[in-house]
Short mmCIF file of N, CA and C in Angstrom, two decimals:
data_model
loop_
_atom_site.label_atom_id
_atom_site.label_comp_id
_atom_site.label_asym_id
_atom_site.label_seq_id
_atom_site.Cartn_x
_atom_site.Cartn_y
_atom_site.Cartn_z
N MET A 18 7.48 -17.46 2.64
CA MET A 18 6.12 -17.22 2.16
C MET A 18 6.06 -17.54 0.67
N SER A 19 5.11 -18.32 0.30
CA SER A 19 4.91 -18.57 -1.13
C SER A 19 3.73 -17.70 -1.58
N TRP A 20 3.93 -17.04 -2.69
CA TRP A 20 2.95 -16.08 -3.19
C TRP A 20 2.13 -16.74 -4.29
N SER A 21 0.87 -16.36 -4.39
CA SER A 21 0.03 -16.86 -5.47
C SER A 21 0.33 -16.06 -6.74
N ALA A 22 -0.05 -16.63 -7.86
CA ALA A 22 0.11 -15.92 -9.14
C ALA A 22 -0.71 -14.63 -9.12
N GLN A 23 -1.86 -14.67 -8.46
CA GLN A 23 -2.70 -13.47 -8.37
C GLN A 23 -2.02 -12.39 -7.53
N ASP A 24 -1.36 -12.79 -6.43
CA ASP A 24 -0.62 -11.81 -5.62
C ASP A 24 0.44 -11.12 -6.48
N GLU A 25 1.18 -11.90 -7.25
CA GLU A 25 2.23 -11.31 -8.10
C GLU A 25 1.64 -10.40 -9.16
N GLN A 26 0.53 -10.81 -9.73
CA GLN A 26 -0.14 -9.99 -10.75
C GLN A 26 -0.53 -8.63 -10.17
N PHE A 27 -1.12 -8.64 -8.99
CA PHE A 27 -1.55 -7.38 -8.40
C PHE A 27 -0.37 -6.53 -7.95
N MET A 28 0.71 -7.16 -7.47
CA MET A 28 1.88 -6.36 -7.09
C MET A 28 2.52 -5.74 -8.33
N ARG A 29 2.52 -6.45 -9.44
CA ARG A 29 3.05 -5.86 -10.68
C ARG A 29 2.20 -4.67 -11.12
N ALA A 30 0.90 -4.76 -10.91
CA ALA A 30 0.02 -3.63 -11.22
C ALA A 30 0.30 -2.45 -10.28
N ALA A 31 0.58 -2.73 -9.02
CA ALA A 31 0.94 -1.67 -8.07
C ALA A 31 2.27 -1.03 -8.49
N LEU A 32 3.20 -1.86 -8.96
CA LEU A 32 4.47 -1.33 -9.46
C LEU A 32 4.26 -0.41 -10.66
N ALA A 33 3.32 -0.74 -11.52
CA ALA A 33 3.01 0.13 -12.66
C ALA A 33 2.51 1.49 -12.18
N GLU A 34 1.69 1.49 -11.13
CA GLU A 34 1.23 2.75 -10.54
C GLU A 34 2.42 3.54 -9.97
N ALA A 35 3.34 2.84 -9.33
CA ALA A 35 4.52 3.49 -8.75
C ALA A 35 5.37 4.15 -9.83
N LYS A 36 5.48 3.50 -10.97
CA LYS A 36 6.26 4.07 -12.09
C LYS A 36 5.62 5.35 -12.61
N VAL A 37 4.30 5.41 -12.61
CA VAL A 37 3.61 6.64 -13.01
C VAL A 37 3.91 7.76 -12.01
N ALA A 38 3.94 7.41 -10.73
CA ALA A 38 4.28 8.41 -9.70
C ALA A 38 5.69 8.95 -9.94
N ALA A 39 6.63 8.07 -10.25
CA ALA A 39 8.02 8.50 -10.50
C ALA A 39 8.08 9.48 -11.67
N LEU A 40 7.31 9.22 -12.71
CA LEU A 40 7.29 10.11 -13.88
C LEU A 40 6.77 11.50 -13.51
N ALA A 41 5.97 11.57 -12.46
CA ALA A 41 5.44 12.85 -11.98
C ALA A 41 6.33 13.45 -10.88
N ASP A 42 7.53 12.89 -10.70
CA ASP A 42 8.47 13.34 -9.67
C ASP A 42 7.95 13.17 -8.25
N GLU A 43 7.08 12.18 -8.07
CA GLU A 43 6.61 11.79 -6.74
C GLU A 43 7.41 10.56 -6.33
N VAL A 44 7.55 10.32 -5.03
CA VAL A 44 8.19 9.10 -4.56
C VAL A 44 7.40 7.92 -5.15
N PRO A 45 8.09 7.00 -5.83
CA PRO A 45 7.38 5.95 -6.57
C PRO A 45 6.80 4.84 -5.70
N VAL A 46 5.58 5.08 -5.26
CA VAL A 46 4.82 4.08 -4.50
C VAL A 46 3.46 3.96 -5.17
N GLY A 47 3.04 2.71 -5.37
CA GLY A 47 1.74 2.44 -5.96
C GLY A 47 0.97 1.46 -5.11
N ALA A 48 -0.37 1.52 -5.17
CA ALA A 48 -1.21 0.66 -4.35
C ALA A 48 -2.50 0.29 -5.07
N LEU A 49 -3.04 -0.86 -4.70
CA LEU A 49 -4.33 -1.33 -5.20
C LEU A 49 -5.12 -1.88 -4.02
N VAL A 50 -6.43 -1.72 -4.08
CA VAL A 50 -7.34 -2.41 -3.16
C VAL A 50 -8.11 -3.41 -4.00
N VAL A 51 -8.11 -4.66 -3.55
CA VAL A 51 -8.69 -5.76 -4.33
C VAL A 51 -9.71 -6.50 -3.47
N ARG A 52 -10.85 -6.82 -4.10
CA ARG A 52 -11.85 -7.67 -3.45
C ARG A 52 -12.25 -8.76 -4.44
N ASN A 53 -12.18 -10.01 -4.00
CA ASN A 53 -12.58 -11.16 -4.83
C ASN A 53 -11.93 -11.13 -6.22
N GLY A 54 -10.64 -10.81 -6.25
CA GLY A 54 -9.91 -10.82 -7.51
C GLY A 54 -10.15 -9.63 -8.42
N GLU A 55 -10.88 -8.63 -7.93
CA GLU A 55 -11.19 -7.45 -8.74
C GLU A 55 -10.61 -6.20 -8.08
N VAL A 56 -9.92 -5.37 -8.87
CA VAL A 56 -9.39 -4.10 -8.37
C VAL A 56 -10.55 -3.14 -8.18
N ILE A 57 -10.72 -2.65 -6.96
CA ILE A 57 -11.79 -1.69 -6.68
C ILE A 57 -11.23 -0.30 -6.36
N GLY A 58 -9.91 -0.18 -6.24
CA GLY A 58 -9.29 1.12 -5.99
C GLY A 58 -7.82 1.08 -6.37
N ARG A 59 -7.35 2.14 -7.00
CA ARG A 59 -5.94 2.29 -7.38
C ARG A 59 -5.42 3.60 -6.81
N GLY A 60 -4.12 3.62 -6.53
CA GLY A 60 -3.54 4.87 -6.06
C GLY A 60 -2.05 4.91 -6.30
N LEU A 61 -1.55 6.10 -6.40
CA LEU A 61 -0.11 6.35 -6.49
C LEU A 61 0.19 7.56 -5.64
N ASN A 62 1.42 7.66 -5.20
CA ASN A 62 1.81 8.81 -4.37
C ASN A 62 1.54 10.10 -5.14
N ARG A 63 0.93 11.07 -4.47
CA ARG A 63 0.67 12.36 -5.10
C ARG A 63 0.64 13.53 -4.12
N PRO A 64 1.40 13.46 -3.01
CA PRO A 64 1.36 14.59 -2.07
C PRO A 64 1.87 15.90 -2.66
N ILE A 65 2.86 15.84 -3.54
CA ILE A 65 3.38 17.08 -4.15
C ILE A 65 2.35 17.63 -5.13
N GLN A 66 1.88 16.76 -6.00
CA GLN A 66 0.90 17.17 -7.02
C GLN A 66 -0.37 17.73 -6.38
N ASP A 67 -0.83 17.13 -5.29
CA ASP A 67 -2.08 17.55 -4.65
C ASP A 67 -1.87 18.56 -3.52
N SER A 68 -0.62 18.89 -3.20
CA SER A 68 -0.32 19.73 -2.03
C SER A 68 -1.04 19.18 -0.80
N ASP A 69 -0.89 17.86 -0.62
CA ASP A 69 -1.63 17.15 0.43
C ASP A 69 -0.72 16.11 1.06
N PRO A 70 -0.27 16.33 2.30
CA PRO A 70 0.63 15.37 2.93
C PRO A 70 -0.01 14.01 3.18
N THR A 71 -1.34 13.91 3.08
CA THR A 71 -1.99 12.61 3.28
C THR A 71 -2.19 11.84 1.97
N ALA A 72 -1.77 12.36 0.86
CA ALA A 72 -2.01 11.74 -0.44
C ALA A 72 -0.99 10.64 -0.76
N HIS A 73 -0.79 9.74 0.20
CA HIS A 73 0.05 8.55 -0.04
C HIS A 73 -0.74 7.59 -0.92
N ALA A 74 -0.03 6.72 -1.62
CA ALA A 74 -0.66 5.78 -2.54
C ALA A 74 -1.77 4.97 -1.88
N GLU A 75 -1.52 4.52 -0.65
CA GLU A 75 -2.51 3.71 0.05
C GLU A 75 -3.79 4.50 0.32
N ILE A 76 -3.64 5.73 0.76
CA ILE A 76 -4.80 6.57 1.07
C ILE A 76 -5.60 6.85 -0.20
N VAL A 77 -4.88 7.16 -1.29
CA VAL A 77 -5.55 7.42 -2.57
C VAL A 77 -6.33 6.17 -3.02
N ALA A 78 -5.71 5.00 -2.88
CA ALA A 78 -6.38 3.75 -3.27
C ALA A 78 -7.57 3.45 -2.38
N ILE A 79 -7.43 3.67 -1.08
CA ILE A 79 -8.54 3.43 -0.13
C ILE A 79 -9.70 4.38 -0.44
N ARG A 80 -9.40 5.64 -0.71
CA ARG A 80 -10.46 6.59 -1.05
C ARG A 80 -11.19 6.17 -2.32
N ALA A 81 -10.43 5.73 -3.32
CA ALA A 81 -11.04 5.28 -4.58
C ALA A 81 -11.91 4.04 -4.35
N ALA A 82 -11.42 3.10 -3.55
CA ALA A 82 -12.18 1.88 -3.28
C ALA A 82 -13.46 2.20 -2.50
N ALA A 83 -13.37 3.05 -1.50
CA ALA A 83 -14.54 3.41 -0.71
C ALA A 83 -15.58 4.11 -1.58
N ALA A 84 -15.13 4.98 -2.48
CA ALA A 84 -16.05 5.66 -3.39
C ALA A 84 -16.69 4.65 -4.34
N SER A 85 -15.89 3.73 -4.85
CA SER A 85 -16.39 2.70 -5.77
C SER A 85 -17.44 1.81 -5.10
N GLU A 86 -17.19 1.48 -3.84
CA GLU A 86 -18.09 0.59 -3.09
C GLU A 86 -19.22 1.36 -2.39
N LYS A 87 -19.11 2.71 -2.40
CA LYS A 87 -20.07 3.55 -1.68
C LYS A 87 -20.19 3.10 -0.21
N ASN A 88 -19.00 2.83 0.36
CA ASN A 88 -18.95 2.35 1.74
C ASN A 88 -17.56 2.64 2.30
N TYR A 89 -17.50 3.18 3.50
CA TYR A 89 -16.21 3.46 4.11
C TYR A 89 -15.58 2.21 4.71
N ARG A 90 -16.33 1.14 4.82
CA ARG A 90 -15.81 -0.14 5.29
C ARG A 90 -15.44 -0.99 4.09
N LEU A 91 -14.24 -1.51 4.10
CA LEU A 91 -13.73 -2.32 2.99
C LEU A 91 -13.42 -3.74 3.46
N ASN A 92 -14.36 -4.31 4.21
CA ASN A 92 -14.18 -5.68 4.70
C ASN A 92 -13.91 -6.63 3.54
N GLY A 93 -13.07 -7.63 3.81
CA GLY A 93 -12.80 -8.66 2.82
C GLY A 93 -11.90 -8.22 1.69
N THR A 94 -11.17 -7.13 1.88
CA THR A 94 -10.28 -6.66 0.82
C THR A 94 -8.82 -6.90 1.18
N THR A 95 -7.99 -6.85 0.14
CA THR A 95 -6.54 -6.89 0.28
C THR A 95 -5.97 -5.62 -0.30
N LEU A 96 -5.05 -4.99 0.41
CA LEU A 96 -4.35 -3.83 -0.11
C LEU A 96 -2.95 -4.28 -0.52
N TYR A 97 -2.60 -4.05 -1.78
CA TYR A 97 -1.26 -4.31 -2.31
C TYR A 97 -0.56 -2.98 -2.44
N VAL A 98 0.67 -2.89 -1.92
CA VAL A 98 1.42 -1.64 -2.01
C VAL A 98 2.90 -1.96 -2.14
N THR A 99 3.60 -1.14 -2.88
CA THR A 99 5.00 -1.42 -3.20
C THR A 99 5.95 -1.13 -2.05
N LEU A 100 5.51 -0.37 -1.05
CA LEU A 100 6.35 -0.03 0.11
C LEU A 100 5.54 -0.24 1.38
N GLU A 101 6.17 -0.79 2.39
CA GLU A 101 5.51 -0.99 3.69
C GLU A 101 4.86 0.32 4.14
N PRO A 102 3.59 0.27 4.52
CA PRO A 102 2.88 1.49 4.89
C PRO A 102 3.40 2.15 6.17
N CYS A 103 3.20 3.46 6.22
CA CYS A 103 3.52 4.24 7.42
C CYS A 103 2.36 4.14 8.41
N ALA A 104 2.51 4.75 9.57
CA ALA A 104 1.48 4.71 10.62
C ALA A 104 0.16 5.34 10.14
N MET A 105 0.24 6.43 9.40
CA MET A 105 -0.98 7.07 8.91
C MET A 105 -1.76 6.12 8.00
N CYS A 106 -1.05 5.46 7.10
CA CYS A 106 -1.70 4.57 6.15
C CYS A 106 -2.25 3.33 6.83
N VAL A 107 -1.50 2.76 7.77
CA VAL A 107 -2.02 1.61 8.51
C VAL A 107 -3.25 2.03 9.31
N GLY A 108 -3.24 3.23 9.89
CA GLY A 108 -4.40 3.73 10.60
C GLY A 108 -5.63 3.78 9.70
N ALA A 109 -5.47 4.27 8.49
CA ALA A 109 -6.58 4.31 7.54
C ALA A 109 -7.05 2.90 7.18
N MET A 110 -6.10 1.98 7.03
CA MET A 110 -6.45 0.59 6.72
C MET A 110 -7.25 -0.03 7.87
N LEU A 111 -6.86 0.26 9.10
CA LEU A 111 -7.59 -0.26 10.26
C LEU A 111 -9.01 0.29 10.30
N HIS A 112 -9.15 1.58 10.07
CA HIS A 112 -10.49 2.19 10.07
C HIS A 112 -11.36 1.64 8.95
N ALA A 113 -10.76 1.32 7.81
CA ALA A 113 -11.50 0.77 6.66
C ALA A 113 -11.79 -0.72 6.82
N ARG A 114 -11.14 -1.35 7.80
CA ARG A 114 -11.31 -2.80 8.06
C ARG A 114 -10.77 -3.66 6.93
N ILE A 115 -9.67 -3.20 6.32
CA ILE A 115 -9.01 -4.01 5.30
C ILE A 115 -8.48 -5.28 5.97
N GLY A 116 -8.67 -6.41 5.32
CA GLY A 116 -8.34 -7.69 5.95
C GLY A 116 -6.91 -8.15 5.77
N ARG A 117 -6.30 -7.77 4.66
CA ARG A 117 -4.96 -8.28 4.35
C ARG A 117 -4.14 -7.19 3.68
N LEU A 118 -2.87 -7.15 4.03
CA LEU A 118 -1.90 -6.23 3.45
C LEU A 118 -0.79 -7.05 2.81
N VAL A 119 -0.49 -6.76 1.55
CA VAL A 119 0.65 -7.36 0.87
C VAL A 119 1.53 -6.20 0.41
N PHE A 120 2.79 -6.18 0.87
CA PHE A 120 3.67 -5.10 0.44
C PHE A 120 4.96 -5.65 -0.13
N GLY A 121 5.66 -4.79 -0.87
CA GLY A 121 6.90 -5.18 -1.52
C GLY A 121 8.12 -4.90 -0.66
N ALA A 122 8.57 -3.65 -0.67
CA ALA A 122 9.79 -3.26 0.04
C ALA A 122 9.49 -2.94 1.50
N TYR A 123 10.38 -3.36 2.37
CA TYR A 123 10.30 -2.99 3.79
C TYR A 123 10.78 -1.55 3.95
N ASP A 124 10.22 -0.84 4.93
CA ASP A 124 10.63 0.53 5.22
C ASP A 124 11.20 0.60 6.63
N PRO A 125 12.54 0.47 6.76
CA PRO A 125 13.15 0.44 8.09
C PRO A 125 13.11 1.78 8.83
N LYS A 126 12.67 2.85 8.15
CA LYS A 126 12.62 4.16 8.80
C LYS A 126 11.21 4.56 9.24
N ALA A 127 10.19 4.10 8.52
CA ALA A 127 8.83 4.55 8.83
C ALA A 127 7.78 3.44 8.73
N GLY A 128 8.20 2.21 8.49
CA GLY A 128 7.25 1.12 8.30
C GLY A 128 6.46 0.80 9.56
N ALA A 129 5.13 0.74 9.41
CA ALA A 129 4.27 0.48 10.56
C ALA A 129 3.57 -0.88 10.46
N ALA A 130 4.12 -1.77 9.62
CA ALA A 130 3.56 -3.12 9.48
C ALA A 130 4.60 -4.15 9.90
N GLY A 131 5.48 -3.75 10.82
CA GLY A 131 6.46 -4.68 11.36
C GLY A 131 7.88 -4.16 11.45
N SER A 132 8.26 -3.18 10.62
CA SER A 132 9.65 -2.71 10.63
C SER A 132 9.97 -1.81 11.82
N VAL A 133 9.25 -0.71 11.95
CA VAL A 133 9.46 0.22 13.07
C VAL A 133 8.38 0.00 14.12
N LEU A 134 7.15 -0.09 13.66
CA LEU A 134 5.98 -0.38 14.49
C LEU A 134 5.25 -1.56 13.89
N ASP A 135 4.41 -2.20 14.68
CA ASP A 135 3.53 -3.21 14.12
C ASP A 135 2.11 -2.90 14.55
N LEU A 136 1.50 -1.95 13.85
CA LEU A 136 0.13 -1.55 14.17
C LEU A 136 -0.89 -2.54 13.62
N CYS A 137 -0.49 -3.35 12.65
CA CYS A 137 -1.43 -4.28 12.02
C CYS A 137 -1.85 -5.41 12.95
N ASP A 138 -0.97 -5.79 13.87
CA ASP A 138 -1.25 -6.92 14.75
C ASP A 138 -1.31 -6.50 16.22
N ASP A 139 -1.56 -5.22 16.46
CA ASP A 139 -1.63 -4.71 17.82
C ASP A 139 -3.00 -5.07 18.40
N ARG A 140 -3.01 -5.93 19.39
CA ARG A 140 -4.27 -6.43 19.97
C ARG A 140 -5.03 -5.35 20.74
N ARG A 141 -4.40 -4.20 20.97
CA ARG A 141 -5.11 -3.10 21.61
C ARG A 141 -6.07 -2.42 20.62
N MET A 142 -5.84 -2.65 19.33
CA MET A 142 -6.71 -2.08 18.30
C MET A 142 -7.96 -2.95 18.17
N ASN A 143 -9.01 -2.37 17.59
CA ASN A 143 -10.25 -3.13 17.45
C ASN A 143 -10.30 -3.95 16.16
N HIS A 144 -9.20 -3.98 15.41
CA HIS A 144 -9.13 -4.75 14.17
C HIS A 144 -7.66 -5.11 13.93
N GLN A 145 -7.41 -6.26 13.37
CA GLN A 145 -6.05 -6.65 12.99
C GLN A 145 -6.03 -6.95 11.50
N ILE A 146 -4.87 -6.80 10.91
CA ILE A 146 -4.70 -7.01 9.48
C ILE A 146 -3.63 -8.08 9.27
N GLU A 147 -3.95 -9.06 8.44
CA GLU A 147 -2.95 -10.07 8.05
C GLU A 147 -1.91 -9.37 7.19
N VAL A 148 -0.64 -9.59 7.49
CA VAL A 148 0.45 -8.92 6.75
C VAL A 148 1.33 -9.95 6.06
N ASN A 149 1.58 -9.71 4.78
CA ASN A 149 2.51 -10.52 3.99
C ASN A 149 3.47 -9.55 3.30
N GLY A 150 4.69 -9.43 3.81
CA GLY A 150 5.64 -8.48 3.26
C GLY A 150 6.73 -9.14 2.45
N GLY A 151 7.28 -8.39 1.50
CA GLY A 151 8.43 -8.83 0.73
C GLY A 151 8.13 -9.35 -0.67
N LEU A 152 6.90 -9.21 -1.16
CA LEU A 152 6.58 -9.68 -2.51
C LEU A 152 7.22 -8.76 -3.54
N LEU A 153 8.00 -9.35 -4.44
CA LEU A 153 8.75 -8.59 -5.46
C LEU A 153 9.59 -7.48 -4.81
N GLU A 154 10.15 -7.81 -3.65
CA GLU A 154 10.89 -6.81 -2.87
C GLU A 154 12.02 -6.17 -3.67
N ASP A 155 12.76 -6.96 -4.44
CA ASP A 155 13.88 -6.40 -5.22
C ASP A 155 13.40 -5.36 -6.23
N LYS A 156 12.31 -5.66 -6.92
CA LYS A 156 11.79 -4.71 -7.92
C LYS A 156 11.26 -3.45 -7.24
N CYS A 157 10.55 -3.63 -6.13
CA CYS A 157 9.97 -2.48 -5.43
C CYS A 157 11.06 -1.59 -4.82
N SER A 158 12.03 -2.20 -4.14
CA SER A 158 13.09 -1.39 -3.52
C SER A 158 14.01 -0.82 -4.60
N GLY A 159 14.22 -1.56 -5.68
CA GLY A 159 15.06 -1.06 -6.78
C GLY A 159 14.49 0.21 -7.40
N LEU A 160 13.17 0.24 -7.57
CA LEU A 160 12.52 1.43 -8.13
C LEU A 160 12.73 2.64 -7.21
N LEU A 161 12.59 2.42 -5.91
CA LEU A 161 12.80 3.51 -4.94
C LEU A 161 14.26 3.96 -4.93
N GLN A 162 15.20 3.01 -4.93
CA GLN A 162 16.62 3.35 -4.92
C GLN A 162 17.01 4.14 -6.16
N LYS A 163 16.52 3.72 -7.31
CA LYS A 163 16.82 4.42 -8.56
C LYS A 163 16.27 5.85 -8.51
N PHE A 164 15.07 6.00 -7.99
CA PHE A 164 14.45 7.32 -7.88
C PHE A 164 15.29 8.24 -6.99
N PHE A 165 15.66 7.77 -5.81
CA PHE A 165 16.43 8.61 -4.89
C PHE A 165 17.85 8.85 -5.37
N ALA A 166 18.45 7.88 -6.04
CA ALA A 166 19.80 8.06 -6.60
C ALA A 166 19.80 9.18 -7.65
N SER A 167 18.73 9.28 -8.41
CA SER A 167 18.65 10.32 -9.45
C SER A 167 18.48 11.71 -8.86
N ARG A 168 18.12 11.79 -7.58
CA ARG A 168 17.93 13.08 -6.94
C ARG A 168 19.18 13.56 -6.22
N ARG A 169 20.20 12.70 -6.10
CA ARG A 169 21.43 13.08 -5.37
C ARG A 169 22.40 13.79 -6.26
#
């Protein structure tokens, strides 16, 4: 897969969000929702801070984008996230009608965009999401590895 300069720019911005999460002792995952080259929602992991198990970076970014757009449908958007989304997050993306997912690190334990499950391309669903995984994978997985190593 060849990535556009814009894809890399947005993934670097998602990485910046992930670094803020790490500073707050949250698992370092960051996400952006983008439409037509403009960020309409940002998010970082905050389940500990919010006492909310649904406060994953993707959900936070989707909520921000929906509020910004005053619409629960986010057709024509791309979600950039530093870690392959879980089933809950892919479910939210499907309900929001996000068109494209770009993620950094693969999640072999909980990834629902191809690693453990592939909910994005399940034809039984009423919407499918284009998936492009592995952008800046080394940087994204390195940030997670460093975070977890510091906790051992």
